[in-house]
Coordinates of C-alpha atoms in Angstrom, one line a residue:
Chain A
X60 CA 21.1 -10.3 8.7
X61 CA 17.6 -11.8 8.4
X62 CA 16.1 -8.5 9.8
X63 CA 18.2 -6.5 7.2
X64 CA 17.0 -8.8 4.5
X65 CA 13.3 -8.5 5.6
X66 CA 13.7 -4.8 5.5
X67 CA 15.4 -4.8 2.1
X68 CA 12.6 -7.0 0.8
X69 CA 9.9 -4.7 2.4
X70 CA 11.6 -1.7 0.6
X71 CA 11.9 -3.6 -2.7
X72 CA 8.4 -4.7 -2.4
X73 CA 7.2 -1.1 -1.7
X74 CA 9.0 0.2 -4.9
X75 CA 7.8 -2.6 -7.1
X76 CA 4.3 -2.2 -5.9
X77 CA 4.3 1.7 -6.1
X78 CA 3.4 2.1 -9.7
X79 CA 0.0 1.0 -11.0
X80 CA -2.4 1.7 -14.0
X81 CA -3.3 5.2 -12.8
X82 CA 0.2 6.5 -12.3
X83 CA 1.1 5.0 -15.7
X84 CA -1.8 6.9 -17.5
X85 CA -1.5 10.2 -15.9
X86 CA 2.3 10.3 -15.8
X87 CA 2.5 9.4 -19.4
X88 CA -0.1 11.8 -20.6
X89 CA 1.2 14.7 -18.3
X90 CA 4.7 14.2 -19.6
X91 CA 3.4 14.1 -23.5
X92 CA 1.3 17.4 -22.9
X93 CA 3.4 19.5 -20.8
X94 CA 6.9 18.1 -20.8
X95 CA 8.5 18.4 -17.5
X96 CA 6.3 21.2 -16.4
X97 CA 4.3 18.8 -14.1
X98 CA 7.3 17.0 -12.4
X99 CA 6.7 19.1 -9.2
X100 CA 3.5 17.4 -8.5
X101 CA 5.2 14.0 -7.8
X102 CA 7.4 15.1 -4.8
X103 CA 4.4 17.0 -3.5
X104 CA 2.1 14.1 -3.7
X105 CA 4.6 11.4 -2.6
X106 CA 5.4 13.4 0.6
X107 CA 1.9 13.7 1.3
X108 CA 0.8 9.9 1.0
X109 CA 4.2 9.2 2.9
X110 CA 3.0 11.2 5.8
X111 CA -0.2 9.4 5.7
X112 CA 1.1 6.0 5.2
X113 CA 3.6 6.5 8.0
X114 CA 0.9 7.5 10.3
X115 CA -1.4 4.7 9.3
X116 CA 1.3 2.1 9.7
X117 CA 2.3 3.6 13.2
X118 CA -1.3 3.5 14.2
X119 CA -1.6 -0.2 13.1
X120 CA 1.7 -1.1 14.8
X121 CA 0.8 0.6 18.1
X122 CA -2.8 -0.3 18.4
X123 CA -3.3 -3.1 15.9
X124 CA -6.2 -1.0 14.3
X125 CA -6.4 -0.4 10.6
X126 CA -8.0 2.5 8.6
X127 CA -11.6 1.5 8.6
X128 CA -11.6 0.4 12.2
X129 CA -10.6 4.1 12.8
X130 CA -13.1 5.5 10.4
X131 CA -16.2 4.2 12.2
X132 CA -14.7 4.9 15.7
X133 CA -13.9 8.5 14.8
X134 CA -16.4 9.6 12.3
X135 CA -19.3 7.6 13.6
X136 CA -21.6 5.0 11.8
X137 CA -23.4 7.6 9.5
X138 CA -20.4 9.4 8.2
X139 CA -18.4 6.2 8.4
X140 CA -20.9 4.6 6.2
X141 CA -20.9 7.1 3.6
X142 CA -17.0 7.1 3.5
X143 CA -17.3 3.2 3.3
X144 CA -19.6 3.4 0.3
X145 CA -17.5 6.0 -1.3
X146 CA -14.1 4.1 -0.7
X147 CA -15.8 0.9 -1.9
X148 CA -17.2 2.2 -5.2
X149 CA -13.9 3.7 -6.0
X150 CA -11.7 0.7 -5.0
X151 CA -14.1 -1.4 -7.1
X152 CA -13.8 0.7 -10.2
X153 CA -10.1 0.8 -9.7
X154 CA -10.0 -3.0 -9.4
X155 CA -12.1 -3.4 -12.6
X156 CA -9.5 -1.0 -14.4
X157 CA -6.7 -3.1 -13.0
X158 CA -8.1 -6.4 -14.3
X159 CA -8.6 -4.6 -17.7
X160 CA -5.1 -3.3 -17.6
X161 CA -3.7 -6.8 -16.9
X162 CA -5.6 -8.2 -19.9
X163 CA -4.4 -5.5 -22.2
X164 CA -0.8 -6.4 -21.3
X165 CA -1.2 -10.0 -21.7
X166 CA -2.9 -9.3 -25.1
X167 CA 0.1 -7.1 -26.2
X168 CA 2.4 -10.0 -25.3
X169 CA 0.4 -13.0 -26.5
X170 CA -2.3 -11.6 -28.9
X171 CA -5.1 -13.4 -27.5
X172 CA -8.9 -12.3 -27.4
X173 CA -9.4 -9.4 -24.9
X174 CA -12.5 -10.8 -23.2
X175 CA -10.9 -14.2 -22.9
X176 CA -7.9 -12.6 -21.1
X177 CA -10.1 -10.7 -18.7
X178 CA -11.9 -13.8 -17.8
X179 CA -8.7 -15.7 -17.3
X180 CA -7.1 -12.9 -15.3
X181 CA -10.2 -12.9 -12.8
X182 CA -10.1 -16.6 -12.3
X183 CA -6.2 -16.6 -12.0
X184 CA -6.4 -13.8 -9.3
X185 CA -9.1 -15.7 -7.5
X186 CA -6.8 -18.9 -7.3
X187 CA -3.7 -16.7 -6.5
X188 CA -5.1 -14.8 -3.7
X189 CA -6.9 -18.2 -2.3
X190 CA -3.6 -20.1 -2.4
X191 CA -0.7 -17.6 -1.4
X192 CA -0.2 -16.1 2.1
X193 CA -0.3 -12.4 2.4
X194 CA 3.4 -11.9 2.2
X195 CA 3.8 -13.7 -1.0
X196 CA 0.8 -12.1 -2.7
X197 CA 2.8 -8.8 -2.2
X198 CA 6.3 -10.3 -3.1
X199 CA 4.9 -12.4 -6.2
X200 CA 3.8 -9.3 -7.9
X201 CA 5.8 -6.6 -6.5
X202 CA 9.5 -8.0 -7.2
X203 CA 8.9 -8.7 -10.9
X204 CA 7.2 -5.0 -10.8
X205 CA 10.7 -3.7 -10.4
X206 CA 11.2 -4.3 -14.2
X207 CA 9.5 -1.0 -14.5
X208 CA 13.0 0.3 -13.2
X209 CA 13.7 0.2 -17.0
X210 CA 12.0 3.5 -17.3
X211 CA 15.0 5.1 -15.0
X212 CA 17.3 3.6 -17.6
X213 CA 15.4 4.9 -20.6
X214 CA 15.1 8.3 -19.0
X215 CA 18.7 8.7 -18.6
X216 CA 19.6 7.1 -22.0
X217 CA 17.4 9.8 -23.5
X218 CA 19.7 12.2 -22.3
X219 CA 17.3 15.0 -21.3
X220 CA 18.2 18.6 -20.6
X221 CA 18.7 18.2 -16.9
X222 CA 18.3 21.9 -16.2
X223 CA 14.9 21.8 -17.8
X224 CA 14.2 18.6 -15.7
X225 CA 15.3 20.8 -12.6
X226 CA 12.9 23.5 -13.6
X227 CA 10.1 21.1 -13.8
X228 CA 10.1 20.9 -10.0
X229 CA 9.0 24.5 -9.8
X230 CA 5.4 25.1 -10.4
X231 CA 4.7 26.7 -13.8
X232 CA 1.3 27.5 -14.7
X233 CA 2.1 29.2 -18.1
X234 CA 3.2 25.7 -19.4
X235 CA -0.2 25.6 -21.5
X236 CA -3.9 25.5 -20.9
X237 CA -4.1 26.2 -17.3
X238 CA -7.4 23.9 -16.7
X239 CA -5.6 21.1 -18.5
X240 CA -2.5 21.6 -16.4
X241 CA -4.8 21.6 -13.3
X242 CA -6.5 18.4 -14.3
X243 CA -3.1 16.6 -14.9
X244 CA -1.8 18.0 -11.6
X245 CA -4.8 16.8 -9.9
X246 CA -4.6 13.3 -11.7
X247 CA -0.8 12.8 -10.8
X248 CA -1.5 13.7 -7.1
X249 CA -4.8 11.6 -7.0
X250 CA -3.0 8.6 -8.6
X251 CA -0.4 8.9 -5.8
X252 CA -3.0 9.1 -3.2
X253 CA -5.2 6.2 -4.3
X254 CA -7.2 5.3 -1.2
X255 CA -6.8 1.8 -1.6
X256 CA -3.1 2.0 -1.2
X257 CA -3.5 3.3 2.4
X258 CA -6.2 0.8 3.3
X259 CA -3.9 -2.1 2.1
X260 CA -0.8 -0.7 3.7
X261 CA -2.6 -0.4 7.2
X262 CA -4.2 -3.6 6.9
X263 CA -1.1 -5.2 5.6
X264 CA 0.6 -4.1 8.8
X265 CA -1.9 -5.9 11.0
X266 CA -1.7 -9.0 8.8
X267 CA 1.9 -9.1 9.3
X268 CA 1.4 -8.7 13.1
X269 CA 3.4 -5.4 13.3
X270 CA 3.8 -4.1 16.7
X271 CA 6.2 -1.6 18.3
X272 CA 9.4 -3.1 17.2
X273 CA 8.1 -2.6 13.5
X274 CA 7.9 0.9 13.6
X275 CA 11.5 1.2 12.1
X276 CA 10.3 -1.0 9.3
X277 CA 7.3 1.1 8.8
X278 CA 9.5 4.3 8.4
X279 CA 12.1 2.6 6.2
X280 CA 9.4 1.2 3.9
X281 CA 7.8 4.7 3.5
X282 CA 10.9 6.8 3.2
X283 CA 12.9 4.5 0.9
X284 CA 10.3 2.3 -0.7
X285 CA 7.9 5.0 -1.7
X286 CA 10.8 7.6 -2.0
X287 CA 12.5 5.5 -4.6
X288 CA 9.0 4.7 -6.2
X289 CA 8.9 8.5 -6.7
X290 CA 12.1 8.3 -8.7
X291 CA 10.4 5.7 -10.8
X292 CA 7.4 7.9 -11.4
X293 CA 9.8 10.8 -12.4
X294 CA 11.4 8.6 -15.0
X295 CA 8.2 7.7 -16.5
X296 CA 7.2 11.4 -16.9
X297 CA 10.6 12.4 -18.3
X298 CA 10.6 9.5 -20.8
X299 CA 7.1 10.5 -22.0
X300 CA 8.4 14.1 -22.2
X301 CA 11.3 13.2 -24.3
X302 CA 9.5 10.6 -26.6
X303 CA 6.2 11.7 -26.9
X304 CA 6.1 15.5 -26.5
X305 CA 8.3 16.4 -29.5
X306 CA 6.2 14.2 -31.8
X307 CA 2.8 15.3 -30.6
X308 CA 1.8 12.0 -29.5
X309 CA -0.7 11.5 -26.7
X310 CA -0.1 8.1 -25.2
X311 CA -3.9 7.2 -24.4
X312 CA -3.0 3.5 -24.6
X313 CA -0.9 1.3 -22.2
X314 CA 1.1 0.0 -25.3
X315 CA 2.0 3.5 -26.2
X316 CA 3.3 4.4 -22.8
X317 CA 5.3 1.2 -23.1
X318 CA 6.8 2.2 -26.4
X319 CA 8.6 5.1 -24.4
X320 CA 11.3 2.7 -23.3
X321 CA 11.3 0.8 -26.8
X322 CA 12.6 3.9 -28.5
X323 CA 15.7 4.4 -26.6
X324 CA 16.4 0.7 -25.5
X325 CA 14.9 -1.4 -28.2
X326 CA 13.0 -4.7 -28.0
X327 CA 14.5 -5.6 -24.6
X328 CA 13.2 -2.3 -23.1
X329 CA 9.8 -3.0 -24.4
X330 CA 9.7 -6.6 -23.1
X331 CA 11.1 -5.5 -19.6
X332 CA 8.6 -2.6 -19.4
X333 CA 5.6 -5.1 -20.5
X334 CA 6.7 -7.6 -17.8
X335 CA 6.9 -4.9 -15.1
X336 CA 3.5 -3.5 -16.0
X337 CA 2.1 -6.9 -16.0
X338 CA 3.3 -7.7 -12.4
X339 CA 2.6 -4.0 -11.0
X340 CA -0.8 -3.8 -12.5
X341 CA -1.4 -7.4 -11.3
X342 CA -0.3 -6.5 -7.7
X343 CA -2.6 -3.7 -7.7
X344 CA -5.4 -5.9 -8.8
X345 CA -4.7 -8.2 -5.7
X346 CA -4.4 -5.2 -3.5
X347 CA -7.6 -3.7 -4.5
X348 CA -9.6 -6.7 -4.2
X349 CA -8.3 -7.5 -0.6
X350 CA -8.8 -3.8 0.2
X351 CA -12.3 -3.9 -0.4
X352 CA -12.8 -6.8 1.9
X353 CA -10.7 -5.4 4.3
X354 CA -12.6 -2.1 4.4
X355 CA -16.1 -3.7 4.8
X356 CA -14.9 -6.4 7.5
X357 CA -13.1 -3.7 9.5
X358 CA -16.2 -1.4 9.4
X359 CA -18.6 -4.1 10.3
X360 CA -16.5 -5.8 12.7
X361 CA -16.1 -9.1 11.0
X362 CA -13.5 -11.5 11.4
X363 CA -10.9 -10.6 8.8
X364 CA -7.3 -11.5 7.6
X365 CA -5.4 -13.5 4.9
X366 CA -3.4 -15.0 7.8
X367 CA -6.7 -16.8 8.9
X368 CA -7.9 -19.8 7.1
X369 CA -11.1 -19.0 4.8
X370 CA -13.3 -20.9 7.3
X371 CA -11.9 -18.5 10.2
X372 CA -13.1 -15.4 8.4
X373 CA -15.7 -16.7 5.9
X374 CA -17.5 -13.1 5.3
X375 CA -14.1 -11.6 4.5
X376 CA -13.2 -14.3 2.2
X377 CA -16.5 -14.1 0.4
X378 CA -16.0 -10.2 0.3
X379 CA -12.6 -10.4 -1.7
X380 CA -14.0 -13.0 -3.9
X381 CA -17.1 -10.8 -4.5
X382 CA -14.9 -7.9 -5.3
X383 CA -12.8 -10.0 -7.8
X384 CA -16.1 -11.3 -9.5
X385 CA -17.6 -7.8 -9.8
X386 CA -14.7 -6.2 -11.0
X387 CA -14.2 -8.8 -13.7
X388 CA -18.0 -8.4 -14.8
X389 CA -17.6 -4.7 -14.9
X390 CA -14.6 -4.8 -17.2
X391 CA -16.1 -7.5 -19.4
X392 CA -18.9 -5.2 -20.4
X393 CA -16.4 -3.5 -22.6
X394 CA -15.4 -0.3 -20.6
X395 CA -12.1 1.2 -21.7
X396 CA -9.8 0.3 -18.8
X397 CA -7.6 3.5 -19.3
X398 CA -10.7 5.9 -19.4
X399 CA -12.0 3.8 -16.2
X400 CA -8.9 4.4 -14.6
X401 CA -8.8 8.2 -15.1
X402 CA -12.5 8.2 -14.0
X403 CA -11.6 6.1 -10.8
X404 CA -8.4 8.0 -10.0
X405 CA -9.9 11.5 -10.2
X406 CA -13.1 10.6 -8.4
X407 CA -11.3 8.4 -5.7
X408 CA -9.5 11.4 -4.3
X409 CA -12.8 12.7 -3.2
X410 CA -13.0 9.8 -0.6
X411 CA -9.3 10.4 0.7
X412 CA -10.1 13.3 3.2
X413 CA -12.6 11.1 5.0
X414 CA -10.2 8.2 5.3
X415 CA -7.3 10.7 6.2
X416 CA -8.9 12.6 9.0
X417 CA -9.6 9.7 11.3
X418 CA -6.0 8.4 11.1
X419 CA -4.8 11.9 11.6
X420 CA -6.9 12.3 14.7
X421 CA -5.9 8.9 16.1
X422 CA -2.2 9.5 15.4
X423 CA -2.4 12.7 17.2
X424 CA -4.2 11.5 20.2
X425 CA -1.9 10.8 23.1
X426 CA -4.4 8.7 25.3
X427 CA -4.5 6.4 22.1
X428 CA -0.9 6.4 20.9
X429 CA 1.2 7.1 24.1
X430 CA 4.8 7.7 23.4
X431 CA 4.2 7.4 19.6
X432 CA 1.7 10.3 19.3
X433 CA 2.4 12.6 16.3
X434 CA 5.3 15.2 17.0
X435 CA 5.0 18.8 16.0
X436 CA 6.5 18.2 12.4
X437 CA 4.1 15.2 11.8
X438 CA 1.0 17.1 13.0
X439 CA 2.0 20.2 10.9
X440 CA 2.7 17.9 7.8
X441 CA -0.5 15.9 8.5
X442 CA -2.8 18.9 8.8
X443 CA -1.4 20.7 6.0
X444 CA -1.8 17.7 3.8
X445 CA -5.1 17.2 5.0
X446 CA -6.1 20.7 4.0
X447 CA -4.2 20.2 0.6
X448 CA -5.9 16.8 -0.3
X449 CA -9.4 18.4 0.7
X450 CA -8.6 21.1 -1.9
X451 CA -7.7 18.6 -4.5
X452 CA -10.9 16.7 -3.8
X453 CA -13.0 19.7 -4.2
X454 CA -11.4 20.8 -7.5
X455 CA -11.3 17.2 -8.9
X456 CA -14.8 16.8 -10.2
X457 CA -15.2 20.2 -11.8
X458 CA -11.9 19.6 -13.6
X459 CA -12.9 16.3 -14.8
X460 CA -16.1 17.8 -16.5
X461 CA -14.5 21.1 -17.6
X462 CA -11.7 19.5 -19.4
X463 CA -13.8 16.5 -20.8
X464 CA -11.5 14.0 -18.8
X465 CA -8.4 15.7 -20.1
X466 CA -9.5 15.9 -23.7
X467 CA -9.6 19.6 -23.8
Chain B
X160 CA 6.4 -10.9 -29.0
X161 CA 7.5 -8.2 -31.3
X162 CA 4.8 -9.3 -33.8
X163 CA 2.2 -9.7 -31.2
X164 CA 2.8 -6.3 -29.8
X165 CA 2.7 -4.7 -33.2
X166 CA -0.3 -6.4 -34.3
X167 CA -2.4 -5.7 -31.1
X168 CA -1.2 -2.0 -30.6
X169 CA -1.7 -1.3 -34.3
X170 CA -5.2 -2.7 -33.9
X171 CA -5.8 -0.5 -31.0
X172 CA -4.5 2.6 -32.8
X173 CA -6.4 1.8 -36.0
X174 CA -9.6 1.6 -33.8
X175 CA -8.7 5.1 -32.4
X176 CA -8.2 6.6 -35.7
X177 CA -11.5 5.1 -37.0
X178 CA -13.3 6.5 -33.9
X179 CA -11.7 9.9 -34.5
X180 CA -12.8 9.7 -38.2
X181 CA -16.3 8.9 -37.3
X182 CA -16.4 11.8 -34.6
X183 CA -15.3 14.4 -37.0
X184 CA -18.3 15.7 -38.8
X185 CA -17.6 18.4 -41.5
X186 CA -21.3 19.2 -41.6
X187 CA -20.9 20.5 -37.7
X188 CA -17.9 22.8 -38.6
X189 CA -18.1 26.4 -39.3
X190 CA -18.4 27.1 -43.3
X191 CA -14.9 28.4 -43.0
X192 CA -13.4 25.3 -41.5
X193 CA -15.6 22.8 -43.4
X194 CA -12.7 22.1 -45.9
X195 CA -10.1 21.6 -43.1
X196 CA -12.3 19.4 -41.3
X197 CA -13.1 17.2 -44.2
X198 CA -9.4 16.8 -44.9
X199 CA -8.8 15.9 -41.3
X200 CA -11.4 13.3 -41.6
X201 CA -10.0 11.8 -44.6
X202 CA -6.5 11.8 -43.0
X203 CA -8.0 10.0 -39.9
X204 CA -9.6 7.4 -42.2
X205 CA -6.2 6.7 -44.2
X206 CA -4.3 6.5 -40.8
X207 CA -6.7 3.7 -39.8
X208 CA -6.5 1.8 -43.0
X209 CA -2.6 2.1 -42.8
X210 CA -2.5 0.8 -39.4
X211 CA -4.8 -2.2 -40.2
X212 CA -2.1 -3.3 -42.6
X213 CA 0.4 -3.7 -39.9
X214 CA -2.4 -5.5 -37.9
X215 CA -2.7 -8.0 -40.8
X216 CA 0.7 -8.3 -42.1
X217 CA 3.3 -7.5 -39.1
X218 CA 6.0 -9.7 -40.8
X219 CA 6.1 -7.9 -44.1
X220 CA 9.0 -5.5 -44.0
X221 CA 8.0 -4.0 -47.3
X222 CA 4.6 -3.0 -46.1
X223 CA 5.8 -1.8 -42.7
X224 CA 8.2 0.5 -44.5
X225 CA 5.5 1.8 -46.8
X226 CA 3.2 2.3 -43.6
X227 CA 5.9 4.2 -41.8
X228 CA 6.1 6.5 -44.7
X229 CA 2.3 6.9 -45.2
X230 CA 1.9 7.7 -41.5
X231 CA 4.7 10.3 -41.8
X232 CA 3.0 12.0 -44.7
X233 CA -0.3 11.9 -43.0
X234 CA 1.3 13.3 -39.8
X235 CA 2.9 16.3 -41.9
X236 CA -0.5 17.0 -43.6
X237 CA -2.4 17.0 -40.3
X238 CA 0.4 19.4 -39.0
X239 CA -0.1 21.7 -42.0
X240 CA -3.9 21.8 -41.6
X241 CA -3.4 22.7 -37.8
X242 CA -1.0 25.5 -38.4
X243 CA -2.9 27.0 -41.2
X244 CA -4.5 30.4 -40.6

């Protein structure tokens, strides 16, 4: 029973931790501008990140080695260092955007000065990450993040045309300006493929002491946790398509995205979604801060892990604290968290293929993985998605420029 | 919570509308669009002012109703300008 409960908790944590500020921004805007026409990007992205996550979890459980350990080993120091710098830069920008997002939601709830809330959030995360053990960092944020499931209720309550919703899962490049359509497609896929999620997932496997008996938990978490996360993402897009598209509203603010549930469900819907946003974005804040520290510690061979006392991994501890401090300072300069998110999400996807390749190579190497080596299906999907995400990475920056960050 | 949300979100939207009004410059528009751009700029300014009303008095139901009507009118006017030949 305790094993089943543990698995359930893992799956619930994965659903609650699935959505972060990048998903809220891109799904809301895509639904508002293109109705259901970009729904197909969600399963395409989820399957890809699922393949990648399952592999990185399997490698971590089999060999005890997380992503940046493999990056250095498989790509060598030079290319590995470039990957590290790119990954760190994007993780830091994402962290800054998440802290800003937390401050915005707190401001919507309590109407306190934004700069004070940013500073308060930075200090609060410093204390929480210091005090809480790894498992509790995940649970404290991800389980209340499940309040975002109110989007599923809202989407159903809005009674969409389900045939039109079904048609949204088929690519339709005639839905509007093709460049904007491509930009939001890249945005949705990139928000699903945020590199820090894999860094955190694979390092988390090592933190929790995964070994071969945990391989089933790895698969369950990926299939059910992230699969149901995809249902949540779909609901956010449907809600935006139903509420905002007919009114010509572009939800460029987090508060506007939240109003998508207030219209069908009233004040309770708004309160639930704000609580869900607060914890989901808060969870992503903790994950990005720790991911930054994991990456550098693994690449440089430092002692690392939240399961160790700070004195047992001092450079790792300093690294996550420095990430938090830097992220807080960046957003304190007055940058708009939503625009910063768009920027970090779209640029972040450029770093993904370099993190993806070492995991794919390790997972397909029988001398390394033994009986847990990729099968034919896993290899085919793995290489297909490597090619796909490389294409997305190549297209990302030109689309960002041509569409003026989606402003047309 | 309701008042807090209304105040903060109205302030953000008012800020966006004011930024939009500042970024619209009729002098930069082609002569045949100059009039439409001027009207759009004025609509953005009026939207910003109306939203500031919610920010300052989120508990005044009369003002809220008036603001909703005003924003509806502004949206219809913007729609007409956008669809005019």
